[in-house]
PDB file of C-alpha atoms in Angstrom:
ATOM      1  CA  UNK H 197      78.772 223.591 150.967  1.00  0.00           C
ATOM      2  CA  UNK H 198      81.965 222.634 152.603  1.00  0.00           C
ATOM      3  CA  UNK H 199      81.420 218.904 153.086  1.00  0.00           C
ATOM      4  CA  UNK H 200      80.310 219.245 149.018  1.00  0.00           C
ATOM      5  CA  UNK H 201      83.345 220.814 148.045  1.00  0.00           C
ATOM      6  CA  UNK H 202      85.573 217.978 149.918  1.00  0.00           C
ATOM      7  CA  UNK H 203      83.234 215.306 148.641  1.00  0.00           C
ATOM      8  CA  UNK H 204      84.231 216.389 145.159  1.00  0.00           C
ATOM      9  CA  UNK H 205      87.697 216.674 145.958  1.00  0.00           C
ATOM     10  CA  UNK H 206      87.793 213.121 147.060  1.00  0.00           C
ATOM     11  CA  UNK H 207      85.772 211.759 144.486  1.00  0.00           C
ATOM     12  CA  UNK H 208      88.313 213.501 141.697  1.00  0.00           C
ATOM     13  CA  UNK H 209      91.527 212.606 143.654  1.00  0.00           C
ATOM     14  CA  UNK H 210      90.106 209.169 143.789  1.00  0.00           C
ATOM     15  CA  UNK H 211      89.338 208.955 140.163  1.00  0.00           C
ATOM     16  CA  UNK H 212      93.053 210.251 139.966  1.00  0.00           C
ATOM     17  CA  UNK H 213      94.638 207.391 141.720  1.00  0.00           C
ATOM     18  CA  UNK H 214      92.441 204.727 140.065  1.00  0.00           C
ATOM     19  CA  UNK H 215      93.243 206.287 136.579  1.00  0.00           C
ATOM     20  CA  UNK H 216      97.016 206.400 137.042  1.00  0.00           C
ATOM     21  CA  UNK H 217      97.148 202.896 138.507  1.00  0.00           C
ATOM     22  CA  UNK H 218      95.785 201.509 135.922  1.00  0.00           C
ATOM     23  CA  UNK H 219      97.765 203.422 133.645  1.00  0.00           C
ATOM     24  CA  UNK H 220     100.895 202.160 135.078  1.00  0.00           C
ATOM     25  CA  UNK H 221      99.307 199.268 135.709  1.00  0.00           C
ATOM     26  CA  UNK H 222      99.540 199.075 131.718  1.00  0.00           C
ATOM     27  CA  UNK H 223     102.947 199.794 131.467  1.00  0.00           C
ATOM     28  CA  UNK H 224     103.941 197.135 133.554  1.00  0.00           C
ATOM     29  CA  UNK H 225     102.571 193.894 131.385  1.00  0.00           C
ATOM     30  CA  UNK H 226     101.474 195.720 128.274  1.00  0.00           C
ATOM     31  CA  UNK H 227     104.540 197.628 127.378  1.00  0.00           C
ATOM     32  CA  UNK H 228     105.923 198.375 124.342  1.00  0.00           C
ATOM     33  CA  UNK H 229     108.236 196.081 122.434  1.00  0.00           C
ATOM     34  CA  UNK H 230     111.198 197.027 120.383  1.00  0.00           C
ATOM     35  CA  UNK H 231     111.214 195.887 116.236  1.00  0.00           C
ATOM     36  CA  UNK H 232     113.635 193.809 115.162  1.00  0.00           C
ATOM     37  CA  UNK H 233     115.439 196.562 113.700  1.00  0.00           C
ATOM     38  CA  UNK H 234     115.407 198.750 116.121  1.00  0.00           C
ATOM     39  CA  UNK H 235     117.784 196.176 118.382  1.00  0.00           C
ATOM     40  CA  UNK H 236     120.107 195.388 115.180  1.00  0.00           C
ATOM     41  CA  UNK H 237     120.109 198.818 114.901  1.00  0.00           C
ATOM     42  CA  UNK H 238     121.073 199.297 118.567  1.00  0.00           C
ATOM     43  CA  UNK H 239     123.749 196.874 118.277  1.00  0.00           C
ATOM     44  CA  UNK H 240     125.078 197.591 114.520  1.00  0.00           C
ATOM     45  CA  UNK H 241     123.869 194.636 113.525  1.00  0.00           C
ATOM     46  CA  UNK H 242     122.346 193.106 110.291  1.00  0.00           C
ATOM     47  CA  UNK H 243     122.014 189.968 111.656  1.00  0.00           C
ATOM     48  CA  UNK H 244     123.111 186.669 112.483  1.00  0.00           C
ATOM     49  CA  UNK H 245     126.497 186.890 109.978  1.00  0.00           C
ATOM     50  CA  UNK H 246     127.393 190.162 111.432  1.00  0.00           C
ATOM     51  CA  UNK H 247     129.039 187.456 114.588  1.00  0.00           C
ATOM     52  CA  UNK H 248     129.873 184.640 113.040  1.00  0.00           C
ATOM     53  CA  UNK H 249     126.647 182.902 112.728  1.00  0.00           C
ATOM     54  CA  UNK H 250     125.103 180.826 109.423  1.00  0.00           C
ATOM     55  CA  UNK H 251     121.485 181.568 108.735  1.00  0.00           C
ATOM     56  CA  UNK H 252     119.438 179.944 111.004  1.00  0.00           C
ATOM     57  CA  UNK H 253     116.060 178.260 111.077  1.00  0.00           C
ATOM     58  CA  UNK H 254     113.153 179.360 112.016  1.00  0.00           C
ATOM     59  CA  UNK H 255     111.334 177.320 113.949  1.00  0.00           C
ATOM     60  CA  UNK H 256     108.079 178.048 116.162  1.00  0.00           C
ATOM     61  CA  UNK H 257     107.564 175.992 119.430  1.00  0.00           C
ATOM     62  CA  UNK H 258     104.156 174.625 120.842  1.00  0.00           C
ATOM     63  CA  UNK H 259     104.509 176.033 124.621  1.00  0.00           C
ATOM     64  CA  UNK H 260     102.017 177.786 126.436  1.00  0.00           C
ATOM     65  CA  UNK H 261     101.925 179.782 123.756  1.00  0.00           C
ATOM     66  CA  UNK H 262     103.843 179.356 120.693  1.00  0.00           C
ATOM     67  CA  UNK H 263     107.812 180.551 121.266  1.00  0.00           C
ATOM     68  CA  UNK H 264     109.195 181.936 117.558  1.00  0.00           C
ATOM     69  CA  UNK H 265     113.188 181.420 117.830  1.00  0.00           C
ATOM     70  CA  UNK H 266     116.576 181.008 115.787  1.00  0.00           C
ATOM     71  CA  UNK H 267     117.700 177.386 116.100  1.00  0.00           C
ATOM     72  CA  UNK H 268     121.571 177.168 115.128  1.00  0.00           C
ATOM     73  CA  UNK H 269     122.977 173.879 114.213  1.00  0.00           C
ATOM     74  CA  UNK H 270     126.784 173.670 115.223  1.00  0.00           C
ATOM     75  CA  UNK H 271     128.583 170.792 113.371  1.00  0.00           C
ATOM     76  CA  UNK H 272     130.807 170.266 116.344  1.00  0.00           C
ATOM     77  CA  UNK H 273     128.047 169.602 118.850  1.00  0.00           C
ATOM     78  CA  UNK H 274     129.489 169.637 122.103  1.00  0.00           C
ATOM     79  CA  UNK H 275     126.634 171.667 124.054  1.00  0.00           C
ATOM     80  CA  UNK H 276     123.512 173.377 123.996  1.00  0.00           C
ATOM     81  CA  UNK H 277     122.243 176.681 124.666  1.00  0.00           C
ATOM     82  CA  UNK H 278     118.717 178.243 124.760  1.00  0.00           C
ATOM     83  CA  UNK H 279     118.974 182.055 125.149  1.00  0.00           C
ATOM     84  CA  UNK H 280     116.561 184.642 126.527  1.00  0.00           C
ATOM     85  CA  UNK H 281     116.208 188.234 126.051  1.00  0.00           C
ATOM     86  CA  UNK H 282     115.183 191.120 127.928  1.00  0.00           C
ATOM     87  CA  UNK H 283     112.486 193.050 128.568  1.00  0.00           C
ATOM     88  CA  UNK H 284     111.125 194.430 125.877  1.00  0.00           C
ATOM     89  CA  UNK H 285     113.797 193.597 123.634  1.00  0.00           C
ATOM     90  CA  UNK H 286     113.887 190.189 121.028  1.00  0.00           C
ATOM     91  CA  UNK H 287     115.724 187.636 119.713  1.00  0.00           C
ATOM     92  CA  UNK H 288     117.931 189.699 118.019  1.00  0.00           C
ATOM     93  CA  UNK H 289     119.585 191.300 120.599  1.00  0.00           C
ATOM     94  CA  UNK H 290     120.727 187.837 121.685  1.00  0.00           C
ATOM     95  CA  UNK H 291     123.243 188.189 118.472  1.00  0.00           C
ATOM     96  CA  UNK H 292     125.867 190.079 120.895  1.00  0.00           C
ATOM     97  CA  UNK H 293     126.588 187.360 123.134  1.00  0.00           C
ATOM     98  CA  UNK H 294     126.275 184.205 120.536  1.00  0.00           C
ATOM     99  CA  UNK H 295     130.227 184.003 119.915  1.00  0.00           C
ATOM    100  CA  UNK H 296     130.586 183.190 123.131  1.00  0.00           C
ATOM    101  CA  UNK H 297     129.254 179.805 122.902  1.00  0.00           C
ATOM    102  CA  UNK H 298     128.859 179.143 119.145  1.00  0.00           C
ATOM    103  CA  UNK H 299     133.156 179.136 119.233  1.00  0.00           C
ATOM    104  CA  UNK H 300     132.623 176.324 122.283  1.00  0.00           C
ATOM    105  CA  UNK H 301     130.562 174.130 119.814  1.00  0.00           C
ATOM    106  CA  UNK H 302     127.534 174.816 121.357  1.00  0.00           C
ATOM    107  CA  UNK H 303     124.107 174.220 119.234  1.00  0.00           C
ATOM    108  CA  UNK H 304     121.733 177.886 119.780  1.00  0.00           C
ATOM    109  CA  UNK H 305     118.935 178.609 120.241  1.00  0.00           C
ATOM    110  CA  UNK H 306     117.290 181.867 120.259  1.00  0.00           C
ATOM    111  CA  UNK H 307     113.642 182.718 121.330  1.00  0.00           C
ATOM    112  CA  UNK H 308     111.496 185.399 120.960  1.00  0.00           C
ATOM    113  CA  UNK H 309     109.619 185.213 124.895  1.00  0.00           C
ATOM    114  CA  UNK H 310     105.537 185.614 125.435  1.00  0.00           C
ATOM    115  CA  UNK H 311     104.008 189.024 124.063  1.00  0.00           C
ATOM    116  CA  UNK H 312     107.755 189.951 122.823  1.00  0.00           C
ATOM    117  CA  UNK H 313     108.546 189.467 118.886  1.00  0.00           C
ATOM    118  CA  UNK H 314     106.979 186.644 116.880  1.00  0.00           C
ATOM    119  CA  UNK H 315     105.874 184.960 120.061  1.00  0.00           C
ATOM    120  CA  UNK H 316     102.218 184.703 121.039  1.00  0.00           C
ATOM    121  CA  UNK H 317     100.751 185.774 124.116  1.00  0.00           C
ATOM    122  CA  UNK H 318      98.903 189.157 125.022  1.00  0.00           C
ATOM    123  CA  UNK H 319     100.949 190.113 127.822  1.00  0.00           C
ATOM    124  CA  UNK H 320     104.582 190.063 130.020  1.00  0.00           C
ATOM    125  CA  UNK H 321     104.492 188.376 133.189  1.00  0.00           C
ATOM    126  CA  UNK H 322     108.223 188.414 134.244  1.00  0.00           C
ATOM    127  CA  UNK H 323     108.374 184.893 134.908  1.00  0.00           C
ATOM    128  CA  UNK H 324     105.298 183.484 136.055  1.00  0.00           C
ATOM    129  CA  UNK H 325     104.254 182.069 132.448  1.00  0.00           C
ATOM    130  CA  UNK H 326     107.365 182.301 130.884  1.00  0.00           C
ATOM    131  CA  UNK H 327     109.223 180.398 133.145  1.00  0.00           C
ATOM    132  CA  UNK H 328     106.921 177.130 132.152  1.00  0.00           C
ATOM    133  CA  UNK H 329     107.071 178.485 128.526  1.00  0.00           C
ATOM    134  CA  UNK H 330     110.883 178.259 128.353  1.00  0.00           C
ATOM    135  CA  UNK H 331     110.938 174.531 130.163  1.00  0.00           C
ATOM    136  CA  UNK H 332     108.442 173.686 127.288  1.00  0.00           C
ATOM    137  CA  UNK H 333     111.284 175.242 125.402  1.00  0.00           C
ATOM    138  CA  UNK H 334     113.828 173.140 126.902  1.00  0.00           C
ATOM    139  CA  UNK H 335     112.451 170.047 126.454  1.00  0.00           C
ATOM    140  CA  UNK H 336     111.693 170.754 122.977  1.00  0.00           C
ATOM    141  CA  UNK H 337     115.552 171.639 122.487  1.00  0.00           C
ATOM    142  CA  UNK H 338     116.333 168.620 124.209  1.00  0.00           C
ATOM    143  CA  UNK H 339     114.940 166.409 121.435  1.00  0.00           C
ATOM    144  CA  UNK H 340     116.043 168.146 118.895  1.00  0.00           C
ATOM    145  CA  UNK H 341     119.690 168.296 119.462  1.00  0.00           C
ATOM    146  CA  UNK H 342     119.765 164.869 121.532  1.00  0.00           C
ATOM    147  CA  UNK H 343     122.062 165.799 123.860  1.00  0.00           C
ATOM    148  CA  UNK H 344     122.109 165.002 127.535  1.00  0.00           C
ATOM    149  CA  UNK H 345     120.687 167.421 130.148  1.00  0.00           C
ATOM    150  CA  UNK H 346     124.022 168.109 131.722  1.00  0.00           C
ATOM    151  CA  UNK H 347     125.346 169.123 128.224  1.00  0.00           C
ATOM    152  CA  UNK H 348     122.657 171.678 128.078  1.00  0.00           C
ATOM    153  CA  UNK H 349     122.278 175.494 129.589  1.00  0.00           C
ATOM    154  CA  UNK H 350     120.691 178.477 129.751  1.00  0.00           C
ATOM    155  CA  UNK H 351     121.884 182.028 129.205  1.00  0.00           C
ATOM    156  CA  UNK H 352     119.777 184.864 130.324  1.00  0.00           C
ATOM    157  CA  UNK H 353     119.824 188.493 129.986  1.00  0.00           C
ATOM    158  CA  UNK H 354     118.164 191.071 132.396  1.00  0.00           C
ATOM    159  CA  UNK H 355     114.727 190.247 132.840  1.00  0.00           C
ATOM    160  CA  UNK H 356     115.600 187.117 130.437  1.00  0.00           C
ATOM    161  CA  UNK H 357     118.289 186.064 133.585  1.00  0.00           C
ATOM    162  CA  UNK H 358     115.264 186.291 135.801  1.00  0.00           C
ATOM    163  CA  UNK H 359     113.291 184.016 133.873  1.00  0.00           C
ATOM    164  CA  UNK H 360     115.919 181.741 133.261  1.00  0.00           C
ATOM    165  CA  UNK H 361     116.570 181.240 137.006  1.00  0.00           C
ATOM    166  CA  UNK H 362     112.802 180.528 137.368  1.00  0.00           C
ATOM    167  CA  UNK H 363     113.310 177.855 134.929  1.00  0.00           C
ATOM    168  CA  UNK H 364     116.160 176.204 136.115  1.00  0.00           C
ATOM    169  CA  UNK H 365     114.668 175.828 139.712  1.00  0.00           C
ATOM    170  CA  UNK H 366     112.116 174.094 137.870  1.00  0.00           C
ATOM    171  CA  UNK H 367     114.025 171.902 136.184  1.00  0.00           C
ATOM    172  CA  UNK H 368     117.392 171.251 138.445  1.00  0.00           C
ATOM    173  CA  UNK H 369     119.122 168.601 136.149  1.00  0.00           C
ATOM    174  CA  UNK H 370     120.060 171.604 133.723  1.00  0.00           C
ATOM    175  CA  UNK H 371     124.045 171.361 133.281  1.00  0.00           C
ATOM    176  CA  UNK H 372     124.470 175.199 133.455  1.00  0.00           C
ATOM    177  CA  UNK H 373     123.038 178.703 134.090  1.00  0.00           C
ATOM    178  CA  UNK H 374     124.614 181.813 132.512  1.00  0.00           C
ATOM    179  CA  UNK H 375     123.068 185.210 133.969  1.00  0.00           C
ATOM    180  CA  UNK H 376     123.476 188.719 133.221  1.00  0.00           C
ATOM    181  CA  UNK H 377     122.333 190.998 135.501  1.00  0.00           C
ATOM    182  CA  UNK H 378     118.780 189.628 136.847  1.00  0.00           C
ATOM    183  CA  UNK H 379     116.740 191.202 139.256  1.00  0.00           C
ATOM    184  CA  UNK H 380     115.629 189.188 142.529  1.00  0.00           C
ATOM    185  CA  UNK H 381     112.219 190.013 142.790  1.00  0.00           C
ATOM    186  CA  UNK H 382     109.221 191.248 140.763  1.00  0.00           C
ATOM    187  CA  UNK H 383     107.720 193.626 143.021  1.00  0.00           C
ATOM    188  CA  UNK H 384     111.114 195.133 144.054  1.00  0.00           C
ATOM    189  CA  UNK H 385     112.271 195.357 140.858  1.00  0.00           C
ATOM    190  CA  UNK H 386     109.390 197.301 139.654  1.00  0.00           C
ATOM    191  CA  UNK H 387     108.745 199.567 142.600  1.00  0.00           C
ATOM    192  CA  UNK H 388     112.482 200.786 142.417  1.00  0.00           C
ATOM    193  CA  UNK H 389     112.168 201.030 138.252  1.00  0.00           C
ATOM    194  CA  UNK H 390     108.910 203.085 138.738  1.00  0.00           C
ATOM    195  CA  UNK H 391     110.507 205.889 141.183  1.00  0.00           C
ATOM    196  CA  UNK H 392     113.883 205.899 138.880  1.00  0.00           C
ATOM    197  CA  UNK H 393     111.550 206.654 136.130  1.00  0.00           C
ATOM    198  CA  UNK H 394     108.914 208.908 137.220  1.00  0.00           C
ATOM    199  CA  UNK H 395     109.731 209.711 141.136  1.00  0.00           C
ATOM    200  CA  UNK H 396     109.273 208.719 144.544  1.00  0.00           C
ATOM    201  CA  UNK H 397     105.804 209.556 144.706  1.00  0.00           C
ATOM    202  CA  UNK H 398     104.758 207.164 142.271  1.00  0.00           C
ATOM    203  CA  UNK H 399     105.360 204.416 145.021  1.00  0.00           C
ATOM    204  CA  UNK H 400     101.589 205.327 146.707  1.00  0.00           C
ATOM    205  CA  UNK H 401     100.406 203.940 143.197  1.00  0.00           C
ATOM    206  CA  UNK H 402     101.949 200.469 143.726  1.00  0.00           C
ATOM    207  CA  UNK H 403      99.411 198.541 145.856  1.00  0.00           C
ATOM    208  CA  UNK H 404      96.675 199.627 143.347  1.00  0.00           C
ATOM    209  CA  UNK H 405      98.994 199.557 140.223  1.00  0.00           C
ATOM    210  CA  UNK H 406      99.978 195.791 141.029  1.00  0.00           C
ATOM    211  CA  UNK H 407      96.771 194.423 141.924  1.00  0.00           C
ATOM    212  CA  UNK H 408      95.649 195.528 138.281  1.00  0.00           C
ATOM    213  CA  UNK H 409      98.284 194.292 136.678  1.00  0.00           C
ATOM    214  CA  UNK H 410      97.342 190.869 138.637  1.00  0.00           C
ATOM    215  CA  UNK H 411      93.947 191.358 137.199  1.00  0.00           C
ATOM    216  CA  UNK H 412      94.507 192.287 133.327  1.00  0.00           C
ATOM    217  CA  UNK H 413      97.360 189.964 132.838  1.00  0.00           C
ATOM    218  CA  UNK H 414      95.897 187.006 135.419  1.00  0.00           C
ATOM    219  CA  UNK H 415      99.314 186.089 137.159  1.00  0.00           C
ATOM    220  CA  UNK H 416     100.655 186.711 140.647  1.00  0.00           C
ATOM    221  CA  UNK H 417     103.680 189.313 140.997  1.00  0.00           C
ATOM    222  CA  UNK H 418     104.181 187.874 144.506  1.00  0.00           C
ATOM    223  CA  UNK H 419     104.923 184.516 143.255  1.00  0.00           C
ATOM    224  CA  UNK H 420     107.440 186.132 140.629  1.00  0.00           C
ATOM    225  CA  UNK H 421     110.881 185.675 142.850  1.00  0.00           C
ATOM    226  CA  UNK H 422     113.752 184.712 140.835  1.00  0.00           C
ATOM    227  CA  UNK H 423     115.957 184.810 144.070  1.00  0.00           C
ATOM    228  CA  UNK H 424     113.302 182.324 145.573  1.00  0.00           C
ATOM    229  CA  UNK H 425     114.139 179.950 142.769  1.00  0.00           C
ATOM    230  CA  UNK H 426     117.793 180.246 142.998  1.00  0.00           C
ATOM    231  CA  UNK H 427     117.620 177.984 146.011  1.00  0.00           C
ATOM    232  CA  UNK H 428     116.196 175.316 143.969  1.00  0.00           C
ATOM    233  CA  UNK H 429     119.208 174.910 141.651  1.00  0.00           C
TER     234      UNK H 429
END
């Protein structure tokens, strides 16, 4: 009776842990995404005039998936920028930091990343798509403003930084990289997100949560080291 009882404490515990990791494992690449008015919202924003900004066009870019963005023209075309949000966040909350460059004479562009906005894509990696995604990105900004690689940057914010520093190790001959606040590594990051969020205990859920995460969104959170890439720039 005994060995019963533990049997079918084991099996439920089991189905416990299996349940929860995927559950987080969820979480971690199919999150939910903030609406376009919810971050103009945020910010007190109605959009791009709100800073300064004339409307912009709308363009969509042929990537690994197609990249929805704000291209800005400037008429003084000294520079380049192509700007990346955060996670779960959009375009739009790229608005707060635009002045910044658009005053330098910079051309802008802002893109919606992988599974976030108008973008396409079914799920977040972190990096390990988006990172080719936004040198697709690059190269399409490239021709369309004509200006030379060391005239051209990117700016980054939070997990957007991340990605950004992925890129540029990619693609060294990028004139500049402008980061706010990107974590080092993926399975840090998360780990040390997860127990801020929900506790310590929800690090025994990692090994499990990660591996299906790896599996539903086909990617490798090993391989997803910003700080690894920083080396390359």
């Amino acid at each position: 009776m005994k060995r019963r009882w533990f049997a079918a404490v084991a099996v439920l515990l089991l189905a416990l842990y299996t349940g929860a990791s995927w559950y987080f494992a969820g979480e971690l690449v199919h999150f939910k995404v903030k609406s376009a008015a919810q971050i103009l919202e945020e910010n007190n924003f109605n959009g791009p005039g709100d800073v300064g900004l004339p409307a912009p066009q709308v363009v969509k870019i042929a990537a690994r998936v197609d990249i929805s963005g704000w291209y800005f023209a400037n008429h003084r075309g000294r520079c380049g920028i192509v700007m990346h949000h955060g996670h779960a966040a959009r375009r739009e909350g790229l608005l707060k930091y635009a002045s910044v460059f658009w005053e330098r004479g910079c051309h802008l562009l802002m893109i919606d990343a992988r599974y976030h906005g108008e973008s396409g894509g079914n799920y977040g990696t972190y990096g390990f798509y988006e990172k080719h995604d936004l040198a697709d990105v690059v190269q399409w900004f490239a021709k369309k403003t004509g200006l030379p690689a060391d005239r051209t940057g990117l700016f980054g914010d939070s997990m957007g930084a991340a990605i950004s520093v992925q890129t540029a190790g990619l693609q060294p001959a990028i004139g500049f990289v402008v980061l706010d606040s990107p974590f080092s590594d993926m399975i840090r990051e998360v780990t040390y997100r997860g127990m801020v969020l929900y506790g310590k205990p929800l690090i025994v859920l990692m090994p499990l949560t990660l591996r299906f995460a790896a599996w539903r969104a086909s990617f490798d959170p090993r391989a997803v080291s910003p700080e690894s890439y920083a080396t390359r720039i």
